[in-house]
C-alpha cells in the first residue's frame, strides 16, 4: 500500500506542478475562451439542425417491409427539400454563427481596456468571413464553405478582425468625431477603417489563392489542417484526450471543459463530414465527436461514474449509499458533481486508477464497435444532458444498438470500479463503526 501511495504522490505532484498550471493558463487565455464560448453560443442552431436531419434520412433500410418505416421513408423522400431547409440554415452554415460568436466573445475582453464594441467586431468578422468563404458566383453566394469546411477559417477570421480592431484602437487610428455625436454613429464610423483594412488584406489574399490554387481560403486551410483532423480522429488521440481530461479532473480542475473546448473545432468538422456522407449515401468517415465523448466514453459524467453510482446503491456504508441515492438521477443526465465531490473522488488515491481506466476502456470498446460497424456513427449534435442511452441512440440517428452499448459500457465501468469501491467501503465502514462507538460512549457518559 505504501508503494502505491508513493506512486500516486509522484503522479499527483507531476499533474499539480506541471500539467495543471499549463492547462489553467491555456483555458484562461482570452482567445481560447472566446473560441470555446463561441462554439457554445452557436450550439442551439446545431442541435436543432441535427435533429431535423434524422427526419430527412430515417433510420430504416430502403427495402424494409414495416408499414410505418415505409411511410416515413416515402414522406422523407417526397419532402426532403422542405425538411432540409432548416438544416441548411443552421448546420449547413454553422461557420457563420461560429465566426460571429467568437468575434463577439473576444471583443468583450477588450470592452474596458480598448473601448471596443463586441457587436461591431462580430459584424466585421461576419463580413470578412463571407468575403473569403462565399464570393458571389453567377449571381448567388455559394454555401459550400459555410458549413464544416469553414470552421477553421471562421476561427482565424474572427480573431484577425477583432485583434486588428484592437490594434487600431490602441494606436488611435480611426475617424475622430465630436463627443456630441451619438454613440451608435461613432461606433459605425469607428468601423470604417477596419472594414477598409479587411478589404485590402483578406480580399487580395483570397484572389491570389483562387488564381494560384483554384480554391477558396477555407478549402486551402482545410487542406493544411487535414492531417491534424485525421490524427485527432484516431484511437491514440482519443485516449490521450481522455487521459489529460481526467488527470486534470482528478487534480480538481474541470478537465472535460478544457479538453472539449480545444477539441470542439475538430468534432464539428468531423460531424459535418459525416452529415455530408449521410446525405450522399456514403459510409460515415469519422468516429470522434462530442456525442461520442459524452454518451460512450464518460457514461454518467467524467470518469464514467455511472458504474460507481450503481455500486453505491447497494453499499453497506451509509455515506456511500446516501451518495448513490443522491447521484443516481443526476448521473442519468450526465451530471456527476454529487458523486465526484460527495465521495470524494477528487484527490482520492483509492479511485485514481478506475477514474482514469473506466473512460479509457469505454473509449476503446465504443471506438471498436464503430470501427467494425457493429453500431452506426454520430450524425447529430445532442444536448449533453440527454440520458445516456437515449442520447447515444439519438446521436447515431436513433440506432437502438447504441443504447444497448451505453448500458454495456455502464456495466463495464461498474466492474472496473467495484474492487476499488470495496476497498473504500471497508475504510468508511471502519470509520463509521468507530464514530458509532464513540457516540454510544458519549451518550452513556451523558446518561
Short mmCIF file of C-alpha atoms in Angstrom, two decimals:
data_model
loop_
_atom_site.label_atom_id
_atom_site.label_comp_id
_atom_site.label_asym_id
_atom_site.label_seq_id
_atom_site.Cartn_x
_atom_site.Cartn_y
_atom_site.Cartn_z
CA UNK A 1 0.00 0.00 0.00
CA UNK A 2 2.83 2.42 0.81
CA UNK A 3 4.37 1.76 -2.61
CA UNK A 4 1.03 2.52 -4.25
CA UNK A 5 0.70 5.72 -2.25
CA UNK A 6 4.23 6.74 -3.20
CA UNK A 7 3.47 6.18 -6.90
CA UNK A 8 0.23 8.13 -6.56
CA UNK A 9 2.05 11.03 -4.88
CA UNK A 10 4.61 11.16 -7.68
CA UNK A 11 1.86 11.24 -10.34
CA UNK A 12 -0.21 13.77 -8.43
CA UNK A 13 2.77 16.10 -7.89
CA UNK A 14 3.55 15.92 -11.63
CA UNK A 15 -0.04 16.81 -12.53
CA UNK A 16 -0.22 19.53 -9.88
CA UNK A 17 3.15 21.13 -10.68
CA UNK A 18 3.36 20.75 -14.44
CA UNK A 19 0.10 19.74 -16.13
CA UNK A 20 -2.40 21.80 -14.13
CA UNK A 21 -0.64 25.20 -14.42
CA UNK A 22 -0.31 24.82 -18.18
CA UNK A 23 -3.93 23.71 -18.53
CA UNK A 24 -5.18 26.60 -16.41
CA UNK A 25 -3.17 29.13 -18.42
CA UNK A 26 -4.47 27.70 -21.69
CA UNK A 27 -8.09 27.56 -20.55
CA UNK A 28 -7.99 31.15 -19.26
CA UNK A 29 -6.27 32.55 -22.35
CA UNK A 30 -8.67 35.04 -23.95
CA UNK A 31 -8.56 33.59 -27.47
CA UNK A 32 -9.17 30.04 -26.21
CA UNK A 33 -12.04 31.30 -24.03
CA UNK A 34 -13.55 33.19 -26.97
CA UNK A 35 -13.38 30.10 -29.20
CA UNK A 36 -14.93 27.92 -26.50
CA UNK A 37 -17.72 30.41 -25.73
CA UNK A 38 -18.30 30.98 -29.45
CA UNK A 39 -18.93 27.30 -30.06
CA UNK A 40 -21.25 27.17 -27.05
CA UNK A 41 -23.20 30.19 -28.33
CA UNK A 42 -23.72 28.53 -31.73
CA UNK A 43 -24.76 25.18 -30.25
CA UNK A 44 -28.58 25.73 -30.25
CA UNK A 45 -28.56 26.16 -34.04
CA UNK A 46 -26.58 22.96 -34.49
CA UNK A 47 -28.75 20.91 -32.11
CA UNK A 48 -31.98 21.88 -33.89
CA UNK A 49 -30.44 21.42 -37.34
CA UNK A 50 -29.07 17.99 -36.46
CA UNK A 51 -32.40 16.92 -35.00
CA UNK A 52 -34.15 17.66 -38.31
CA UNK A 53 -31.54 15.67 -40.25
CA UNK A 54 -32.86 12.42 -38.79
CA UNK A 55 -36.32 13.16 -40.22
CA UNK A 56 -34.85 13.61 -43.70
CA UNK A 57 -32.89 10.35 -43.53
CA UNK A 58 -34.92 7.84 -41.47
CA UNK A 59 -33.00 5.05 -39.69
CA UNK A 60 -34.54 2.28 -41.82
CA UNK A 61 -33.32 0.15 -44.69
CA UNK A 62 -34.83 1.11 -48.08
CA UNK A 63 -36.07 -2.46 -48.54
CA UNK A 64 -37.87 -2.63 -45.15
CA UNK A 65 -41.37 -4.11 -45.16
CA UNK A 66 -42.58 -2.41 -41.96
CA UNK A 67 -45.52 -0.14 -42.82
CA UNK A 68 -44.51 2.72 -40.52
CA UNK A 69 -40.95 2.71 -41.85
CA UNK A 70 -42.14 2.62 -45.47
CA UNK A 71 -44.44 5.59 -44.87
CA UNK A 72 -41.69 7.60 -43.19
CA UNK A 73 -39.23 6.83 -46.00
CA UNK A 74 -41.77 7.88 -48.61
CA UNK A 75 -42.58 11.15 -46.82
CA UNK A 76 -38.90 11.92 -46.28
CA UNK A 77 -38.17 11.42 -49.96
CA UNK A 78 -41.16 13.49 -51.07
CA UNK A 79 -40.48 16.43 -48.76
CA UNK A 80 -36.68 16.16 -48.49
CA UNK A 81 -36.11 19.75 -49.64
CA UNK A 82 -38.57 21.24 -47.16
CA UNK A 83 -37.21 19.15 -44.26
CA UNK A 84 -33.60 20.02 -45.03
CA UNK A 85 -34.19 23.77 -45.45
CA UNK A 86 -33.94 24.46 -41.66
CA UNK A 87 -30.90 22.15 -41.56
CA UNK A 88 -29.25 24.15 -44.35
CA UNK A 89 -29.89 27.37 -42.44
CA UNK A 90 -28.38 26.01 -39.20
CA UNK A 91 -25.83 23.20 -39.52
CA UNK A 92 -25.32 23.94 -43.21
CA UNK A 93 -23.96 27.42 -42.48
CA UNK A 94 -22.75 26.88 -38.91
CA UNK A 95 -19.40 28.59 -39.58
CA UNK A 96 -21.25 31.91 -39.94
CA UNK A 97 -22.66 31.64 -36.44
CA UNK A 98 -19.35 30.40 -35.04
CA UNK A 99 -17.39 33.27 -36.62
CA UNK A 100 -19.71 35.96 -35.31
CA UNK A 101 -19.97 34.36 -31.86
CA UNK A 102 -16.18 34.01 -31.44
CA UNK A 103 -15.61 37.61 -32.53
CA UNK A 104 -18.28 38.87 -30.13
CA UNK A 105 -16.85 36.93 -27.18
CA UNK A 106 -13.30 38.02 -27.95
CA UNK A 107 -14.47 41.61 -28.34
CA UNK A 108 -15.94 41.51 -24.83
CA UNK A 109 -12.40 41.00 -23.48
CA UNK A 110 -11.43 44.40 -24.93
CA UNK A 111 -14.51 46.39 -23.94
CA UNK A 112 -12.92 48.03 -20.90
CA UNK A 113 -9.29 48.13 -21.94
CA UNK A 114 -9.80 49.39 -25.52
CA UNK A 115 -13.46 50.53 -25.59
CA UNK A 116 -14.08 48.03 -28.37
CA UNK A 117 -17.69 47.30 -29.34
CA UNK A 118 -18.07 43.48 -29.48
CA UNK A 119 -21.14 43.71 -31.71
CA UNK A 120 -19.22 45.72 -34.31
CA UNK A 121 -16.42 43.16 -34.09
CA UNK A 122 -18.92 40.39 -34.81
CA UNK A 123 -20.35 42.31 -37.79
CA UNK A 124 -16.89 42.94 -39.23
CA UNK A 125 -15.89 39.30 -38.81
CA UNK A 126 -19.08 38.14 -40.48
CA UNK A 127 -18.41 40.38 -43.47
CA UNK A 128 -14.79 39.25 -43.70
CA UNK A 129 -15.73 35.58 -43.49
CA UNK A 130 -18.34 35.87 -46.25
CA UNK A 131 -15.83 37.80 -48.36
CA UNK A 132 -13.31 34.96 -48.36
CA UNK A 133 -15.61 31.95 -47.96
CA UNK A 134 -18.60 32.76 -50.19
CA UNK A 135 -17.63 35.10 -53.05
CA UNK A 136 -20.58 35.79 -55.34
CA UNK A 137 -20.70 33.32 -58.22
CA UNK A 138 -23.25 33.54 -61.05
CA UNK A 139 -25.45 35.84 -59.00
CA UNK A 140 -25.51 33.64 -55.87
CA UNK A 141 -23.46 33.10 -52.73
CA UNK A 142 -22.08 29.54 -52.65
CA UNK A 143 -22.60 27.79 -49.31
CA UNK A 144 -20.05 25.01 -49.78
CA UNK A 145 -17.54 26.61 -47.36
CA UNK A 146 -20.04 27.94 -44.82
CA UNK A 147 -20.51 24.60 -43.02
CA UNK A 148 -17.87 22.32 -41.53
CA UNK A 149 -15.30 23.21 -44.19
CA UNK A 150 -15.21 26.80 -42.98
CA UNK A 151 -14.79 26.23 -39.24
CA UNK A 152 -11.02 26.82 -39.09
CA UNK A 153 -11.34 29.84 -41.38
CA UNK A 154 -14.13 31.23 -39.19
CA UNK A 155 -11.90 31.00 -36.12
CA UNK A 156 -8.92 32.65 -37.79
CA UNK A 157 -11.00 35.41 -39.41
CA UNK A 158 -12.78 36.23 -36.14
CA UNK A 159 -9.50 36.52 -34.23
CA UNK A 160 -7.83 38.52 -37.02
CA UNK A 161 -10.65 41.06 -37.29
CA UNK A 162 -11.02 41.68 -33.56
CA UNK A 163 -7.27 41.88 -32.97
CA UNK A 164 -6.95 44.27 -35.89
CA UNK A 165 -9.67 46.46 -34.39
CA UNK A 166 -7.87 46.35 -31.04
CA UNK A 167 -4.59 47.37 -32.71
CA UNK A 168 -6.22 50.32 -34.46
CA UNK A 169 -7.88 51.41 -31.20
CA UNK A 170 -4.63 51.10 -29.26
CA UNK A 171 -2.84 53.34 -31.77
CA UNK A 172 -5.72 55.83 -32.16
CA UNK A 173 -6.08 55.05 -35.86
CA UNK A 174 -9.57 55.91 -36.99
CA UNK A 175 -12.05 58.65 -37.77
CA UNK A 176 -12.49 61.02 -34.85
CA UNK A 177 -15.86 62.59 -34.25
CA UNK A 178 -17.06 65.17 -31.73
CA UNK A 179 -18.13 63.96 -28.30
CA UNK A 180 -21.66 65.24 -29.00
CA UNK A 181 -22.12 62.61 -31.75
CA UNK A 182 -24.41 59.74 -30.59
CA UNK A 183 -22.52 56.59 -29.57
CA UNK A 184 -24.09 54.38 -32.25
CA UNK A 185 -22.99 56.76 -35.01
CA UNK A 186 -19.48 56.92 -33.52
CA UNK A 187 -19.30 53.14 -33.41
CA UNK A 188 -20.38 52.95 -37.04
CA UNK A 189 -17.67 55.36 -38.13
CA UNK A 190 -15.12 53.52 -35.98
CA UNK A 191 -15.73 50.51 -38.20
CA UNK A 192 -14.90 52.29 -41.48
CA UNK A 193 -11.13 51.87 -41.21
CA UNK A 194 -11.31 48.22 -40.05
CA UNK A 195 -13.61 47.39 -42.98
CA UNK A 196 -11.15 49.02 -45.35
CA UNK A 197 -8.23 47.10 -43.82
CA UNK A 198 -10.12 43.80 -44.19
CA UNK A 199 -10.91 44.50 -47.85
CA UNK A 200 -7.30 45.49 -48.58
CA UNK A 201 -5.76 42.48 -46.83
CA UNK A 202 -8.04 39.43 -46.89
CA UNK A 203 -9.64 40.02 -50.29
CA UNK A 204 -6.36 40.20 -52.28
CA UNK A 205 -5.18 37.10 -50.40
CA UNK A 206 -8.39 35.30 -51.37
CA UNK A 207 -7.98 36.31 -55.03
CA UNK A 208 -4.35 35.15 -55.02
CA UNK A 209 -5.23 31.71 -53.61
CA UNK A 210 -8.07 31.36 -56.09
CA UNK A 211 -5.84 32.18 -59.05
CA UNK A 212 -2.83 30.12 -57.94
CA UNK A 213 -4.51 27.06 -56.40
CA UNK A 214 -8.08 27.23 -57.77
CA UNK A 215 -9.58 27.06 -54.28
CA UNK A 216 -11.05 29.38 -51.68
CA UNK A 217 -9.28 30.21 -48.42
CA UNK A 218 -11.44 27.75 -46.36
CA UNK A 219 -10.55 24.93 -48.74
CA UNK A 220 -6.86 25.84 -48.61
CA UNK A 221 -6.90 25.97 -44.80
CA UNK A 222 -8.73 22.64 -44.61
CA UNK A 223 -6.08 21.05 -46.82
CA UNK A 224 -3.43 22.29 -44.37
CA UNK A 225 -5.33 21.04 -41.33
CA UNK A 226 -6.41 17.75 -42.94
CA UNK A 227 -3.59 15.65 -41.38
CA UNK A 228 -4.33 17.15 -37.96
CA UNK A 229 -8.07 16.43 -38.33
CA UNK A 230 -7.30 12.85 -39.34
CA UNK A 231 -4.91 12.40 -36.42
CA UNK A 232 -7.48 13.79 -33.97
CA UNK A 233 -9.91 11.05 -35.06
CA UNK A 234 -7.54 8.19 -34.20
CA UNK A 235 -7.78 5.95 -31.14
CA UNK A 236 -4.43 7.15 -29.67
CA UNK A 237 -5.65 10.76 -29.88
CA UNK A 238 -8.93 9.81 -28.20
CA UNK A 239 -7.12 8.03 -25.37
CA UNK A 240 -4.71 10.94 -24.92
CA UNK A 241 -7.60 13.41 -24.68
CA UNK A 242 -9.36 11.16 -22.14
CA UNK A 243 -6.19 10.80 -20.09
CA UNK A 244 -5.41 14.53 -19.99
CA UNK A 245 -9.00 15.49 -19.20
CA UNK A 246 -9.28 13.05 -16.31
CA UNK A 247 -5.86 13.82 -14.88
CA UNK A 248 -6.96 17.44 -14.66
CA UNK A 249 -10.32 16.46 -13.15
CA UNK A 250 -8.55 14.38 -10.52
CA UNK A 251 -6.48 17.41 -9.59
CA UNK A 252 -9.66 19.44 -9.07
CA UNK A 253 -9.73 21.20 -12.46
CA UNK A 254 -12.68 20.73 -14.81
CA UNK A 255 -10.64 18.81 -17.38
CA UNK A 256 -13.62 17.95 -19.58
CA UNK A 257 -14.37 21.64 -20.16
CA UNK A 258 -10.75 22.32 -21.12
CA UNK A 259 -10.35 19.32 -23.42
CA UNK A 260 -13.76 19.67 -25.08
CA UNK A 261 -13.17 23.38 -25.68
CA UNK A 262 -9.95 22.60 -27.54
CA UNK A 263 -11.43 19.68 -29.50
CA UNK A 264 -14.71 21.33 -30.49
CA UNK A 265 -13.38 22.54 -33.85
CA UNK A 266 -12.29 19.00 -34.77
CA UNK A 267 -15.55 17.49 -33.53
CA UNK A 268 -17.70 19.82 -35.62
CA UNK A 269 -15.52 19.34 -38.69
CA UNK A 270 -15.91 15.57 -38.33
CA UNK A 271 -19.65 15.93 -37.75
CA UNK A 272 -20.11 17.99 -40.91
CA UNK A 273 -18.20 15.35 -42.91
CA UNK A 274 -20.44 12.59 -41.50
CA UNK A 275 -23.59 14.55 -42.31
CA UNK A 276 -22.39 15.20 -45.87
CA UNK A 277 -21.64 11.49 -46.29
CA UNK A 278 -25.10 10.62 -44.93
CA UNK A 279 -26.77 12.91 -47.49
CA UNK A 280 -24.78 11.25 -50.29
CA UNK A 281 -25.49 7.73 -49.06
CA UNK A 282 -21.77 7.12 -48.47
CA UNK A 283 -20.14 5.44 -45.43
CA UNK A 284 -19.71 7.76 -42.45
CA UNK A 285 -15.97 8.53 -42.17
CA UNK A 286 -15.44 9.80 -38.61
CA UNK A 287 -15.87 8.48 -35.07
CA UNK A 288 -14.61 11.05 -32.56
CA UNK A 289 -17.19 13.75 -31.89
CA UNK A 290 -18.75 15.38 -28.85
CA UNK A 291 -21.58 12.83 -28.64
CA UNK A 292 -19.03 10.01 -28.72
CA UNK A 293 -17.29 11.58 -25.71
CA UNK A 294 -20.48 12.41 -23.80
CA UNK A 295 -22.56 9.26 -24.26
CA UNK A 296 -19.99 6.50 -24.75
CA UNK A 297 -16.74 7.49 -23.03
CA UNK A 298 -17.98 9.31 -19.91
CA UNK A 299 -21.25 7.49 -19.24
CA UNK A 300 -22.84 9.31 -16.32
CA UNK A 301 -20.24 12.08 -16.33
CA UNK A 302 -16.45 12.42 -16.23
CA UNK A 303 -14.82 9.23 -15.05
CA UNK A 304 -17.75 7.18 -16.37
CA UNK A 305 -19.10 7.28 -12.83
CA UNK A 306 -22.49 5.77 -13.65
CA UNK A 307 -20.89 2.41 -12.85
CA UNK A 308 -19.70 3.70 -9.50
CA UNK A 309 -23.16 5.04 -8.65
CA UNK A 310 -24.57 1.57 -9.37
CA UNK A 311 -22.09 0.15 -6.85
CA UNK A 312 -23.01 2.77 -4.26
CA UNK A 313 -26.72 1.91 -4.35
CA UNK A 314 -26.07 -1.45 -2.62
CA UNK A 315 -23.24 -0.29 -0.39
CA UNK A 316 -23.12 -1.26 3.28
CA UNK A 317 -21.69 2.17 4.06
CA UNK A 318 -24.41 4.67 4.96
CA UNK A 319 -22.35 7.50 3.45
CA UNK A 320 -21.82 5.81 0.08
CA UNK A 321 -25.39 4.55 -0.07
CA UNK A 322 -26.66 8.09 0.52
CA UNK A 323 -24.32 9.44 -2.19
CA UNK A 324 -25.58 6.76 -4.56
CA UNK A 325 -29.22 7.65 -4.00
CA UNK A 326 -28.44 11.34 -4.32
CA UNK A 327 -26.41 10.83 -7.52
CA UNK A 328 -28.45 8.29 -9.47
CA UNK A 329 -30.86 10.74 -11.10
CA UNK A 330 -28.24 13.42 -11.96
CA UNK A 331 -26.00 10.66 -13.36
CA UNK A 332 -28.73 9.65 -15.78
CA UNK A 333 -28.40 13.17 -17.19
CA UNK A 334 -24.57 13.06 -17.19
CA UNK A 335 -24.26 15.30 -14.14
CA UNK A 336 -21.85 13.73 -11.65
CA UNK A 337 -20.73 16.53 -9.34
CA UNK A 338 -22.60 14.90 -6.42
CA UNK A 339 -20.57 11.69 -6.69
CA UNK A 340 -17.33 13.45 -7.68
CA UNK A 341 -17.30 15.75 -4.66
CA UNK A 342 -19.57 13.76 -2.33
CA UNK A 343 -17.38 10.63 -2.30
CA UNK A 344 -14.95 12.47 -2.80
CA UNK A 345 -13.15 11.21 -5.90
CA UNK A 346 -11.02 14.29 -6.50
CA UNK A 347 -7.55 13.70 -4.99
CA UNK A 348 -8.68 10.37 -3.52
CA UNK A 349 -5.90 7.83 -4.21
CA UNK A 350 -8.27 4.86 -3.94
CA UNK A 351 -10.15 5.96 -7.07
CA UNK A 352 -7.22 7.27 -9.10
CA UNK A 353 -6.83 4.14 -11.26
CA UNK A 354 -10.54 3.42 -12.04
CA UNK A 355 -11.30 7.10 -12.63
CA UNK A 356 -8.77 7.06 -15.49
CA UNK A 357 -9.21 3.44 -16.55
CA UNK A 358 -13.03 3.23 -16.88
CA UNK A 359 -13.42 6.00 -19.50
CA UNK A 360 -10.38 4.76 -21.42
CA UNK A 361 -11.79 1.22 -21.59
CA UNK A 362 -15.13 2.67 -22.68
CA UNK A 363 -13.35 4.65 -25.40
CA UNK A 364 -11.65 1.53 -26.77
CA UNK A 365 -14.85 -0.54 -26.72
CA UNK A 366 -17.01 2.17 -28.31
CA UNK A 367 -14.34 3.00 -30.90
CA UNK A 368 -14.07 -0.69 -31.85
CA UNK A 369 -17.85 -1.02 -32.10
CA UNK A 370 -17.99 1.89 -34.56
CA UNK A 371 -14.81 0.97 -36.39
CA UNK A 372 -16.10 -2.53 -37.15
CA UNK A 373 -19.62 -1.27 -37.93
CA UNK A 374 -21.29 -3.01 -35.02
CA UNK A 375 -23.15 0.28 -34.49
CA UNK A 376 -23.54 3.37 -36.63
CA UNK A 377 -21.58 6.63 -36.18
CA UNK A 378 -22.50 10.09 -34.91
CA UNK A 379 -24.61 12.30 -37.20
CA UNK A 380 -26.26 14.69 -34.71
CA UNK A 381 -25.44 17.27 -32.08
CA UNK A 382 -27.32 16.24 -28.95
CA UNK A 383 -27.69 18.16 -25.65
CA UNK A 384 -25.14 16.69 -23.26
CA UNK A 385 -27.79 16.39 -20.55
CA UNK A 386 -29.81 13.85 -22.54
CA UNK A 387 -29.99 10.50 -20.67
CA UNK A 388 -27.04 8.46 -21.96
CA UNK A 389 -28.89 5.56 -23.68
CA UNK A 390 -31.34 7.98 -25.32
CA UNK A 391 -28.59 10.47 -26.20
CA UNK A 392 -26.40 7.74 -27.67
CA UNK A 393 -29.21 6.43 -29.88
CA UNK A 394 -30.25 9.98 -30.85
CA UNK A 395 -26.70 10.96 -31.83
CA UNK A 396 -26.42 7.92 -34.11
CA UNK A 397 -29.71 8.52 -35.91
CA UNK A 398 -31.79 6.50 -33.42
CA UNK A 399 -29.69 3.37 -33.68
CA UNK A 400 -31.08 1.18 -30.88
CA UNK A 401 -27.76 -0.72 -30.73
CA UNK A 402 -26.13 2.46 -29.43
CA UNK A 403 -28.46 2.46 -26.41
CA UNK A 404 -27.56 -1.16 -25.71
CA UNK A 405 -23.86 -0.34 -25.96
CA UNK A 406 -24.23 2.52 -23.47
CA UNK A 407 -25.80 0.12 -20.97
CA UNK A 408 -22.99 -2.38 -21.53
CA UNK A 409 -20.39 0.35 -21.01
CA UNK A 410 -22.06 1.40 -17.74
CA UNK A 411 -21.85 -2.22 -16.54
CA UNK A 412 -18.20 -2.46 -17.63
CA UNK A 413 -17.46 0.73 -15.67
CA UNK A 414 -19.18 -0.76 -12.61
CA UNK A 415 -16.98 -3.87 -12.88
CA UNK A 416 -13.84 -1.71 -13.11
CA UNK A 417 -14.86 0.42 -10.13
CA UNK A 418 -16.08 -2.48 -7.96
CA UNK A 419 -12.80 -3.68 -6.32
CA UNK A 420 -11.74 -0.10 -5.59
CA UNK A 421 -15.20 0.71 -4.28
CA UNK A 422 -14.95 -2.27 -1.88
CA UNK A 423 -11.60 -1.02 -0.58
CA UNK A 424 -13.04 2.44 0.06
CA UNK A 425 -16.23 0.97 1.54
CA UNK A 426 -14.16 -1.04 4.00
CA UNK A 427 -12.35 2.13 5.11
CA UNK A 428 -15.62 4.00 5.59
CA UNK A 429 -17.25 1.12 7.46
CA UNK A 430 -14.34 1.14 9.93
CA UNK A 431 -14.72 4.92 10.35
CA UNK A 432 -18.50 4.68 10.76
CA UNK A 433 -18.12 1.89 13.34
CA UNK A 434 -15.59 3.96 15.29
CA UNK A 435 -17.84 7.03 15.16
CA UNK A 436 -20.84 4.96 16.27
CA UNK A 437 -18.86 3.53 19.18
CA UNK A 438 -17.69 6.98 20.18
CA UNK A 439 -21.26 8.29 20.02
CA UNK A 440 -22.54 5.44 22.21
CA UNK A 441 -19.79 6.10 24.75
CA UNK A 442 -20.67 9.78 24.82
CA UNK A 443 -24.37 9.01 25.29
CA UNK A 444 -23.58 6.66 28.19
CA UNK A 445 -21.48 9.35 29.86
CA UNK A 446 -24.28 11.89 29.49
CA UNK A 447 -26.77 9.40 30.93
#
